[in-house]
Coordinates of C-alpha atoms and ligand atoms in Angstrom, one line a residue:
M1 CA -39.0 60.4 -68.9
R2 CA -42.2 61.0 -70.9
Q3 CA -45.2 59.3 -69.3
P4 CA -46.5 56.3 -71.3
K5 CA -50.4 55.7 -71.7
W6 CA -51.6 52.7 -69.8
W7 CA -51.6 50.7 -73.1
Q8 CA -48.2 51.7 -74.1
D9 CA -46.2 50.2 -71.0
A10 CA -48.4 47.1 -71.2
V11 CA -48.4 43.4 -72.3
V12 CA -51.9 42.3 -73.4
Y13 CA -52.9 38.6 -73.0
Q14 CA -55.1 37.4 -75.7
V15 CA -57.8 34.8 -74.9
Y16 CA -59.8 32.8 -77.3
P17 CA -62.6 32.0 -74.9
R18 CA -63.6 28.8 -76.6
S19 CA -60.5 27.1 -76.2
F20 CA -59.2 28.6 -72.8
Y21 CA -60.8 27.0 -70.0
D22 CA -64.2 25.1 -69.7
A23 CA -65.7 25.7 -66.2
N24 CA -69.0 23.9 -66.7
G25 CA -67.7 20.6 -68.3
D26 CA -69.7 21.0 -71.7
G27 CA -66.5 20.8 -73.7
V28 CA -66.5 24.6 -74.7
G29 CA -64.5 27.2 -73.0
D30 CA -66.5 29.9 -71.4
L31 CA -66.5 33.2 -69.5
R32 CA -66.5 31.6 -66.1
G33 CA -63.4 29.6 -67.2
I34 CA -61.6 32.8 -67.9
T35 CA -62.7 34.3 -64.6
E36 CA -61.3 31.1 -62.8
K37 CA -58.0 31.5 -64.3
L38 CA -57.5 35.2 -63.8
D39 CA -54.9 34.4 -61.0
Y40 CA -52.9 32.6 -63.5
I41 CA -53.2 35.3 -66.1
A42 CA -52.2 37.9 -63.6
S43 CA -49.4 35.9 -62.5
L44 CA -47.8 36.5 -65.8
G45 CA -47.5 40.3 -65.0
V46 CA -49.7 41.2 -68.0
D47 CA -51.6 44.4 -67.8
V48 CA -54.5 43.7 -70.2
V49 CA -56.8 40.9 -71.1
W50 CA -58.3 40.8 -74.6
S51 CA -61.1 38.3 -75.3
C52 CA -62.0 37.3 -78.8
P53 CA -65.8 37.3 -79.5
F54 CA -68.2 35.6 -77.1
F55 CA -71.4 37.0 -78.5
V56 CA -74.4 35.1 -79.9
S57 CA -73.1 33.4 -83.1
P58 CA -73.8 30.5 -85.2
W59 CA -70.0 30.0 -85.3
A60 CA -69.5 30.0 -89.0
D61 CA -66.1 31.9 -88.4
G62 CA -65.1 31.2 -84.9
G63 CA -67.4 33.7 -83.3
Y64 CA -66.5 36.5 -85.8
D65 CA -69.9 36.1 -87.3
I66 CA -72.1 37.9 -84.8
A67 CA -76.0 37.4 -84.6
D68 CA -76.5 39.5 -81.4
Y69 CA -73.9 42.2 -80.5
R70 CA -75.4 42.8 -77.2
A71 CA -75.8 39.2 -75.8
V72 CA -73.4 36.7 -74.6
D73 CA -73.6 33.4 -76.4
P74 CA -75.1 30.8 -74.0
A75 CA -72.3 28.5 -74.8
F76 CA -70.1 31.0 -73.0
G77 CA -72.4 31.8 -70.2
T78 CA -74.6 34.8 -69.2
M79 CA -74.2 38.6 -68.8
E80 CA -73.6 38.1 -65.1
D81 CA -70.6 35.9 -66.0
F82 CA -69.4 38.7 -68.2
E83 CA -69.8 41.3 -65.4
A84 CA -68.0 39.0 -63.0
L85 CA -65.1 38.6 -65.5
V86 CA -64.7 42.2 -66.0
A87 CA -64.8 42.9 -62.3
G88 CA -62.2 40.1 -61.6
V89 CA -60.0 41.6 -64.2
H90 CA -60.2 45.0 -62.8
A91 CA -59.9 43.7 -59.3
R92 CA -56.3 42.4 -60.3
G93 CA -55.4 45.8 -61.6
M94 CA -55.8 44.8 -65.3
K95 CA -58.0 46.2 -68.0
F96 CA -60.3 44.6 -70.3
V97 CA -60.4 44.7 -73.9
M98 CA -62.9 43.0 -76.4
D99 CA -63.2 42.5 -80.0
F100 CA -65.6 44.6 -82.0
V101 CA -66.5 43.0 -85.4
G102 CA -67.8 45.9 -87.4
N103 CA -67.2 44.9 -91.1
H104 CA -69.8 42.4 -91.1
T105 CA -72.5 40.7 -89.2
S106 CA -73.7 37.0 -89.2
D107 CA -76.3 36.2 -91.9
E108 CA -78.3 35.1 -89.0
H109 CA -78.4 38.6 -87.5
P110 CA -82.0 40.0 -87.4
W111 CA -80.9 43.0 -89.6
F112 CA -79.8 40.7 -92.4
Q113 CA -82.9 38.5 -92.0
A114 CA -85.0 41.6 -92.3
A115 CA -82.9 42.7 -95.3
L116 CA -83.6 39.2 -96.9
A117 CA -87.2 39.3 -96.2
D118 CA -88.0 42.6 -97.8
K119 CA -86.2 44.7 -100.3
N120 CA -88.0 47.8 -99.1
S121 CA -87.1 47.3 -95.5
P122 CA -84.6 49.9 -94.2
Y123 CA -82.4 47.0 -93.2
H124 CA -81.8 46.1 -96.9
D125 CA -79.5 49.1 -97.0
Y126 CA -77.5 48.0 -93.9
Y127 CA -75.9 45.6 -96.4
T128 CA -74.4 45.7 -99.8
F129 CA -76.9 44.1 -102.4
R130 CA -76.3 44.5 -105.9
P131 CA -77.9 43.1 -109.1
G132 CA -75.8 40.6 -111.1
K133 CA -74.0 41.5 -114.3
D134 CA -74.5 39.3 -117.4
G135 CA -76.0 36.7 -115.4
R136 CA -72.9 36.6 -113.1
E137 CA -71.8 38.2 -109.8
P138 CA -71.7 42.0 -109.8
S139 CA -67.8 41.7 -110.0
N140 CA -65.1 39.0 -109.7
W141 CA -63.9 40.0 -106.3
A142 CA -62.7 37.1 -104.4
S143 CA -63.7 36.3 -100.8
I144 CA -60.8 36.3 -98.3
F145 CA -61.7 32.7 -97.5
G146 CA -61.9 31.6 -101.2
G147 CA -64.5 31.6 -104.0
S148 CA -66.5 34.7 -104.8
A149 CA -67.2 37.6 -102.5
W150 CA -70.8 37.7 -103.8
E151 CA -73.7 35.4 -102.8
Y152 CA -76.8 35.2 -104.8
V153 CA -80.2 35.5 -103.2
P154 CA -82.8 34.0 -105.6
A155 CA -85.8 35.4 -103.9
L156 CA -84.4 39.0 -104.3
D157 CA -82.6 38.4 -107.6
E158 CA -79.5 40.1 -106.0
Y159 CA -76.2 39.3 -104.7
Y160 CA -74.8 40.5 -101.4
L161 CA -71.1 41.2 -100.8
H162 CA -69.3 39.3 -98.1
L163 CA -65.5 39.8 -98.0
F164 CA -65.2 36.8 -95.7
A165 CA -67.4 33.7 -95.4
K166 CA -70.9 33.8 -97.0
K167 CA -72.5 33.6 -93.7
Q168 CA -70.7 37.0 -93.0
P169 CA -72.4 39.8 -95.0
D170 CA -70.5 43.0 -95.1
L171 CA -72.2 46.1 -93.4
N172 CA -72.8 49.1 -95.4
W173 CA -70.9 51.9 -93.6
E174 CA -72.2 54.4 -96.2
N175 CA -75.5 54.2 -94.4
P176 CA -75.4 56.7 -91.4
Q177 CA -77.9 54.4 -89.5
V178 CA -75.4 51.5 -89.5
V179 CA -72.8 53.9 -88.1
E180 CA -75.3 54.9 -85.3
E181 CA -75.9 51.3 -84.6
V182 CA -72.2 50.6 -84.2
L183 CA -71.7 53.5 -81.8
S184 CA -74.5 52.4 -79.7
I185 CA -73.1 48.9 -79.4
L186 CA -69.7 50.3 -78.6
E187 CA -71.3 52.5 -75.8
F188 CA -73.3 49.5 -74.5
W189 CA -70.2 47.4 -73.6
A190 CA -68.3 50.6 -72.4
D191 CA -71.2 51.0 -69.9
K192 CA -70.4 47.5 -68.7
G193 CA -66.7 48.4 -68.0
V194 CA -64.8 47.5 -71.1
D195 CA -61.6 49.5 -71.4
G196 CA -60.9 49.3 -75.1
Y197 CA -61.7 47.5 -78.3
R198 CA -59.8 45.5 -80.8
L199 CA -61.3 46.5 -84.1
D200 CA -61.7 43.6 -86.3
A201 CA -60.8 43.8 -90.0
I202 CA -61.5 47.4 -89.7
N203 CA -59.7 49.0 -92.6
Y204 CA -62.1 47.3 -94.9
L205 CA -65.1 49.3 -94.0
Y206 CA -65.3 51.3 -97.3
K207 CA -65.6 49.7 -100.7
E208 CA -65.2 51.5 -103.9
P209 CA -68.5 52.0 -105.5
G210 CA -68.8 50.1 -108.8
Y211 CA -66.8 47.2 -107.4
P212 CA -64.6 47.1 -110.4
D213 CA -63.3 43.8 -111.7
V214 CA -59.8 42.9 -110.9
E215 CA -57.1 40.6 -112.1
P216 CA -58.1 37.0 -111.6
L217 CA -55.9 34.7 -109.6
P218 CA -54.2 31.9 -111.4
G219 CA -56.9 29.1 -111.9
S220 CA -59.7 31.1 -110.7
P221 CA -62.3 33.6 -112.1
Y222 CA -61.9 35.7 -108.8
G223 CA -59.1 37.9 -108.0
F224 CA -58.0 39.9 -104.6
A225 CA -59.5 43.3 -104.7
T226 CA -57.9 44.8 -101.7
A227 CA -56.9 47.8 -103.8
H228 CA -60.6 48.4 -103.9
Y229 CA -61.6 47.9 -100.3
A230 CA -58.6 48.3 -98.1
N231 CA -57.7 51.6 -96.5
K232 CA -59.9 53.8 -98.6
P233 CA -60.0 57.4 -97.6
R234 CA -63.5 57.4 -96.1
V235 CA -62.1 55.0 -93.6
H236 CA -60.2 57.7 -91.7
E237 CA -63.5 59.6 -91.4
H238 CA -65.2 56.6 -89.7
F239 CA -62.2 56.3 -87.3
R240 CA -62.6 59.9 -86.3
T241 CA -66.3 59.5 -85.7
L242 CA -65.7 56.5 -83.5
R243 CA -63.0 58.5 -81.7
S244 CA -65.0 61.6 -81.3
R245 CA -68.3 60.1 -80.4
V246 CA -67.3 57.2 -78.2
M247 CA -63.6 56.2 -77.7
G248 CA -62.5 59.7 -76.7
P249 CA -65.1 60.8 -74.4
R250 CA -65.2 57.2 -72.7
G251 CA -61.3 57.1 -72.5
L252 CA -61.3 53.7 -74.4
S253 CA -58.3 52.4 -76.2
T254 CA -58.3 51.0 -79.7
V255 CA -56.1 48.5 -81.5
A256 CA -57.0 48.1 -85.1
E257 CA -56.4 45.1 -87.2
V258 CA -55.2 46.5 -90.5
A259 CA -53.3 45.4 -93.5
Y260 CA -52.1 46.3 -96.9
L261 CA -51.3 49.8 -96.0
D262 CA -48.7 52.4 -97.0
D263 CA -46.7 54.6 -94.6
E264 CA -48.8 57.6 -95.0
T265 CA -52.0 55.7 -94.3
A266 CA -50.5 54.0 -91.4
R267 CA -49.4 57.4 -89.9
G268 CA -52.8 58.7 -90.8
Y269 CA -54.4 56.1 -88.7
A270 CA -52.2 56.1 -85.7
D271 CA -50.8 59.7 -85.3
P272 CA -52.2 60.7 -82.0
A273 CA -52.6 64.3 -83.4
R274 CA -55.2 63.0 -85.8
G275 CA -57.4 61.3 -83.4
E276 CA -58.1 58.1 -85.1
L277 CA -56.7 55.0 -83.6
D278 CA -54.3 54.1 -80.7
M279 CA -52.5 51.0 -81.9
L280 CA -52.0 49.2 -85.3
Y281 CA -52.2 45.5 -85.3
L282 CA -50.5 44.7 -88.6
F283 CA -50.8 41.2 -89.6
D284 CA -49.2 41.2 -92.9
V285 CA -45.8 41.3 -91.1
L286 CA -46.5 37.6 -90.8
N287 CA -46.9 37.0 -94.5
V288 CA -43.2 36.4 -94.8
D289 CA -43.2 32.6 -95.2
Q290 CA -45.8 32.1 -97.8
Q291 CA -46.3 32.9 -101.4
G292 CA -48.2 36.1 -101.9
F293 CA -51.6 36.1 -100.1
D294 CA -51.8 32.4 -100.0
K295 CA -51.0 30.9 -96.5
F296 CA -51.5 27.4 -97.8
S297 CA -48.4 27.8 -100.2
P298 CA -45.9 28.0 -97.5
L299 CA -42.3 29.0 -97.8
P300 CA -39.4 28.8 -95.3
L301 CA -39.0 31.8 -93.2
D302 CA -37.1 34.6 -95.0
L303 CA -35.6 36.2 -92.0
P304 CA -34.1 39.1 -93.9
R305 CA -37.6 40.0 -95.1
F306 CA -39.2 39.6 -91.9
K307 CA -36.7 41.9 -90.2
Q308 CA -37.1 44.4 -93.0
A309 CA -40.8 44.5 -92.4
L310 CA -40.6 44.8 -88.7
A311 CA -37.7 47.6 -89.1
H312 CA -39.8 49.4 -91.7
W313 CA -42.8 49.8 -89.2
Q314 CA -40.7 50.5 -86.3
Q315 CA -39.3 53.4 -88.3
V316 CA -42.4 54.6 -89.9
L317 CA -44.3 54.7 -86.7
H318 CA -41.4 56.0 -84.4
G319 CA -42.9 59.1 -83.0
H320 CA -46.0 58.9 -85.2
G321 CA -48.0 56.0 -83.6
W322 CA -48.0 52.9 -81.8
L323 CA -47.6 49.2 -82.9
A324 CA -49.0 46.0 -81.6
L325 CA -46.2 43.3 -81.6
F326 CA -47.2 39.6 -81.9
L327 CA -46.1 36.4 -83.4
G328 CA -49.2 34.5 -82.7
N329 CA -53.1 34.8 -82.4
H330 CA -56.1 32.9 -83.1
D331 CA -55.5 33.2 -86.8
Q332 CA -51.9 32.0 -86.8
P333 CA -50.1 28.6 -86.4
R334 CA -48.0 28.5 -83.1
A335 CA -45.0 30.7 -83.3
V336 CA -42.6 28.0 -82.0
S337 CA -43.7 25.5 -84.6
R338 CA -43.5 28.1 -87.3
F339 CA -40.4 30.2 -86.6
G340 CA -38.6 28.1 -83.9
D341 CA -37.6 24.3 -83.3
E342 CA -40.5 22.3 -82.0
G343 CA -38.2 19.5 -81.2
R344 CA -34.9 19.4 -79.1
Y345 CA -34.8 23.3 -78.7
R346 CA -38.3 23.9 -78.3
A347 CA -38.2 25.7 -74.9
R348 CA -35.1 27.5 -75.8
S349 CA -36.4 28.7 -79.2
A350 CA -39.7 29.7 -77.7
K351 CA -37.9 31.9 -75.2
M352 CA -35.8 33.3 -78.1
L353 CA -38.8 34.4 -80.1
A354 CA -40.3 36.3 -77.1
N355 CA -36.8 37.8 -76.5
A356 CA -36.6 39.0 -80.2
M357 CA -40.1 40.5 -80.2
Y358 CA -40.7 42.1 -76.8
F359 CA -37.9 44.5 -76.8
L360 CA -39.1 46.2 -80.0
Q361 CA -41.2 49.4 -79.8
G362 CA -44.8 48.6 -79.3
T363 CA -47.1 46.7 -77.1
P364 CA -46.6 43.0 -77.0
Y365 CA -49.6 40.8 -77.5
L366 CA -49.1 37.4 -75.9
Y367 CA -51.6 34.6 -77.2
Q368 CA -52.8 32.1 -74.8
G369 CA -50.4 29.0 -74.7
E370 CA -47.6 30.9 -76.3
E371 CA -46.1 31.5 -72.7
L372 CA -45.8 27.7 -72.4
G373 CA -44.2 27.4 -75.9
M374 CA -47.3 25.3 -77.0
T375 CA -46.8 23.8 -80.4
N376 CA -49.1 23.2 -83.2
P377 CA -51.6 20.1 -82.3
H378 CA -50.3 17.7 -84.8
Y379 CA -53.7 16.2 -85.6
T380 CA -53.7 12.8 -87.3
S381 CA -57.1 13.1 -89.1
L382 CA -58.4 15.8 -91.3
S383 CA -61.7 15.4 -89.4
Q384 CA -60.1 17.1 -86.4
F385 CA -59.9 20.4 -88.3
K386 CA -62.9 22.7 -87.7
D387 CA -62.2 26.2 -89.2
V388 CA -63.9 27.6 -92.1
E389 CA -61.0 28.8 -93.7
A390 CA -59.2 25.4 -93.5
L391 CA -62.2 23.5 -94.5
D392 CA -62.8 25.7 -97.7
A393 CA -59.1 25.5 -98.7
L394 CA -59.2 21.8 -98.1
R395 CA -62.3 21.3 -100.2
A396 CA -60.6 23.3 -103.0
G397 CA -57.3 21.4 -102.7
L398 CA -59.0 18.0 -102.9
A399 CA -61.1 19.2 -105.8
R400 CA -57.9 20.0 -107.6
G401 CA -56.8 16.6 -107.1
E402 CA -54.4 17.1 -104.3
S403 CA -53.8 14.2 -101.6
E404 CA -55.4 14.1 -98.3
Q405 CA -51.9 13.5 -96.8
H406 CA -50.6 16.7 -98.4
W407 CA -53.6 18.7 -96.8
L408 CA -53.1 17.1 -93.4
E409 CA -49.5 18.2 -93.4
L410 CA -50.6 21.8 -94.6
L411 CA -53.4 22.1 -92.2
N412 CA -51.1 21.0 -89.3
A413 CA -48.6 23.4 -90.4
R414 CA -50.7 26.6 -91.5
S415 CA -54.4 26.4 -90.4
R416 CA -55.8 28.8 -87.8
D417 CA -56.9 25.7 -86.0
C418 CA -53.3 25.2 -84.9
G419 CA -53.7 28.2 -82.5
R420 CA -57.2 27.1 -81.4
A421 CA -56.6 23.8 -79.8
P422 CA -57.4 23.7 -76.3
F423 CA -55.0 25.4 -73.9
S424 CA -52.9 22.6 -72.1
W425 CA -53.4 23.1 -68.4
N426 CA -52.0 19.7 -67.1
D427 CA -51.4 16.1 -68.1
G428 CA -54.8 15.0 -67.3
P429 CA -57.6 14.1 -69.7
A430 CA -58.3 16.7 -72.4
A431 CA -55.3 18.4 -71.1
G432 CA -57.2 19.7 -68.0
F433 CA -59.2 22.0 -70.4
T434 CA -62.5 20.4 -69.6
A435 CA -64.1 17.7 -67.6
G436 CA -66.3 16.9 -70.6
T437 CA -65.5 16.1 -74.3
P438 CA -63.5 19.0 -75.8
W439 CA -64.9 20.7 -78.8
M440 CA -61.5 20.4 -80.4
D441 CA -58.9 17.9 -79.7
P442 CA -56.0 18.9 -77.4
C443 CA -52.5 19.1 -78.7
A444 CA -50.6 15.7 -79.2
D445 CA -47.9 16.8 -76.7
A446 CA -50.1 18.2 -74.0
A447 CA -48.9 15.7 -71.5
Q448 CA -45.5 17.0 -71.6
I449 CA -46.0 20.7 -72.3
N450 CA -48.7 22.2 -70.1
A451 CA -49.1 24.9 -67.4
A452 CA -48.8 22.6 -64.3
A453 CA -45.6 21.2 -65.5
E454 CA -44.0 24.5 -66.4
E455 CA -45.2 26.1 -63.2
N456 CA -42.9 23.9 -61.3
D457 CA -40.0 24.3 -63.5
P458 CA -37.8 27.4 -62.8
D459 CA -36.4 27.3 -66.3
S460 CA -39.6 26.8 -68.2
V461 CA -40.9 28.9 -70.9
L462 CA -43.6 30.1 -68.7
N463 CA -41.2 31.5 -66.0
F464 CA -39.1 33.0 -68.7
Y465 CA -42.2 35.0 -69.9
R466 CA -42.7 36.1 -66.2
T467 CA -39.2 37.4 -65.9
L468 CA -39.2 39.0 -69.4
I469 CA -42.7 40.9 -68.7
R470 CA -41.1 42.2 -65.5
V471 CA -37.8 43.3 -66.9
R472 CA -39.2 45.2 -70.0
K473 CA -41.6 47.2 -67.8
G474 CA -41.1 50.9 -67.5
R475 CA -37.8 51.0 -69.4
P476 CA -37.2 54.2 -71.3
S477 CA -35.2 52.2 -74.1
V478 CA -38.2 49.8 -74.5
L479 CA -40.8 52.4 -74.4
W480 CA -39.2 55.2 -76.5
G481 CA -35.9 54.1 -77.9
R482 CA -35.1 54.5 -81.7
T483 CA -34.8 51.0 -83.1
D484 CA -31.8 50.0 -85.3
F485 CA -31.5 46.5 -86.9
L486 CA -27.9 45.3 -87.2
V487 CA -26.9 42.8 -89.9
P488 CA -30.3 43.1 -91.7
E489 CA -29.2 40.5 -94.4
D490 CA -28.1 37.9 -92.1
P491 CA -30.3 34.9 -92.6
D492 CA -30.1 33.7 -89.0
L493 CA -29.3 36.6 -86.8
F494 CA -32.0 38.9 -85.5
V495 CA -30.1 41.9 -83.7
Y496 CA -31.2 45.2 -82.9
T497 CA -30.4 48.1 -80.6
R498 CA -33.0 50.5 -78.9
T499 CA -31.5 53.9 -78.2
A500 CA -33.0 56.3 -75.7
E501 CA -31.5 59.3 -74.0
E502 CA -31.0 57.4 -70.5
E503 CA -30.0 53.9 -71.7
A504 CA -29.7 51.8 -74.7
L505 CA -30.3 48.1 -75.0
L506 CA -29.0 45.4 -77.4
S507 CA -31.3 42.2 -78.3
V508 CA -29.4 39.5 -80.0
N509 CA -31.2 36.5 -81.3
N510 CA -30.0 33.4 -83.2
F511 CA -32.8 32.2 -85.4
S512 CA -31.1 28.9 -86.1
G513 CA -30.0 25.6 -84.7
E514 CA -26.4 26.2 -85.4
E515 CA -23.7 28.0 -83.6
R516 CA -23.0 31.5 -84.9
H517 CA -20.3 34.1 -84.4
F518 CA -21.1 37.8 -84.0
P519 CA -18.9 40.7 -82.8
L520 CA -20.5 42.4 -79.8
P521 CA -21.4 45.8 -81.0
Q522 CA -19.5 48.7 -79.6
G523 CA -20.4 50.0 -76.3
F524 CA -22.2 47.0 -75.0
A525 CA -19.1 45.3 -73.4
G526 CA -19.7 45.1 -69.8
G527 CA -23.4 45.8 -70.3
E528 CA -25.9 44.5 -67.8
L529 CA -27.6 41.2 -68.8
L530 CA -31.2 41.8 -68.6
L531 CA -32.5 38.6 -69.9
S532 CA -31.0 35.4 -71.5
N533 CA -32.3 32.0 -72.5
C534 CA -28.9 30.4 -72.2
G535 CA -27.1 32.2 -69.3
A536 CA -24.2 34.4 -69.7
P537 CA -23.2 35.2 -73.2
Q538 CA -20.1 33.4 -74.6
L539 CA -17.7 36.3 -75.5
D540 CA -14.0 35.8 -76.4
E541 CA -11.0 38.2 -75.8
E542 CA -11.5 39.7 -79.3
G543 CA -15.0 40.6 -78.3
V544 CA -16.8 38.0 -80.5
L545 CA -19.8 36.2 -79.3
T546 CA -20.4 32.5 -79.9
L547 CA -24.1 32.2 -80.0
R548 CA -25.6 28.9 -79.2
P549 CA -28.4 27.4 -81.2
W550 CA -31.5 29.6 -80.7
E551 CA -29.7 31.6 -78.0
G552 CA -31.3 35.0 -77.2
F553 CA -30.3 37.7 -74.8
V554 CA -30.6 41.4 -74.0
L555 CA -27.9 43.7 -72.8
L556 CA -28.5 47.1 -71.3
R557 CA -26.1 50.1 -71.1
K558 CA -26.5 53.3 -69.4
Q559 CA -25.9 56.0 -71.9
Q560 CA -23.0 58.3 -71.2
P561 CA -24.3 61.7 -69.7
Ligands
LIG601 C1 -60.0 38.9 -88.3 C2 -60.1 37.8 -87.2 C3 -60.5 36.6 -87.9 C4 -61.9 36.6 -88.7 C5 -61.8 37.8 -89.7 C6 -63.2 38.1 -90.0 O1 -59.0 38.8 -89.2 O2 -59.0 37.9 -86.4 O3 -60.5 35.5 -87.0 O4 -62.0 35.5 -89.4 O5 -61.3 39.0 -88.9 O6 -64.0 38.5 -89.0

């Protein structure tokens, strides 16, 4: 069999440090907290720990607004704590990956402060400042978080560009000095033992000069300008520089958060022969239950569309690149609340979702708490939400005259805060997350759904994940097999085969609370049951399966020689 790279035959565990575990009782998760829980993480069988940002930050965007790239924020601990964490990860045979936020800094970063203080400072050109046009912004680009992407600075009589929050000015990658700064930051952490980087919002680095106006969104003067800043050709050049100068020589892996890309661009980024990126973290696959780009205009899950999106990337990248597989992260609501059944079939549907995703081609990313089937937190007051995106959307919604109750429901279903509530460790105060007052309220159901309870239950979601991670490892079909979706138009069934020379597998998943019938595909009768969330599949004499609500299983068949 072809030998996989370490990140190909791996499962990555993603930690959002502020909400994982608080070791010092100040209410905020910290690096020591992660270190204390490394045995738990390793017990899942995962290979890699990815931590979201823990650098000095005013926390305008959950730590993705960095004011000092080379220092641990005191809220998370010290550099010694970081070193102990990496050593602990390595001692358990795992790798450590961290975020690199290269599209923007915090407005409190000394570079930006110097840029604001003096137009002639070399730091002014680290960012994108432009004069206004007819007394307005230089263009009508919308910020991804809402409103204009330009912020006026009266003292300079100029606007600066921020694709995200106004406290996140975009760096100017056209300035070679910026690129050198970035390379040296990447080397700094590599020297401390980091094994790879998750490159944040990295396909937005290059913006079309001239910042052309775009079609405004309904009811807004601003419009989405992704065509002018996502995946521009110069980005490939930057990726090759990162690879040739740092990632390649240091043997670091890269996973890149990218969106809005076509097939050719995706292959361009990920084809090993081109030396750009290792893995693509394509989050637009998850835009299947909303209207357009607007996550706060939810739609029911369109399963055929979801399968189509996944099948598409499986096919485009097969033999041409590698995918990250995920249903949850710190930007998404909880997978079981969104795609499964939070109620009666919570545990079964959480297992089914994992069963559906983890046998596709790519590297699964397991977001903290997903392995417990943690649900959205179900807050009862708007004051419990913290995220900039949620609060901006709420403000705009209320200004349009929408009700608070409506927004409470929306934020409980769709906000990024849904995935950022503290990890539920046990049924104690603050879900065992902190001995102090948690910075965010725990989930309403933490007393029932928590790691301690699931540890003791052989049938728990947690123990299902352990089995799942073990059985997928090293399998030729999982690693290299061709993916074929069956019944692509079926609104409830998510069924695919993975075919390699040595073996083939079949993953069958019922995305509904109803019983469904489905003929067992040819060649899988008598196959080995690798994994199931309901026990043995129910198969009648005619070879028709009766799938129970939210049932999911995988059958393996050895290929005929
Ligand atoms: C990425 C991060 C998200 C952040 C954004 C801006 O999408 O995952 O949390 O807000 O980039 O840095």
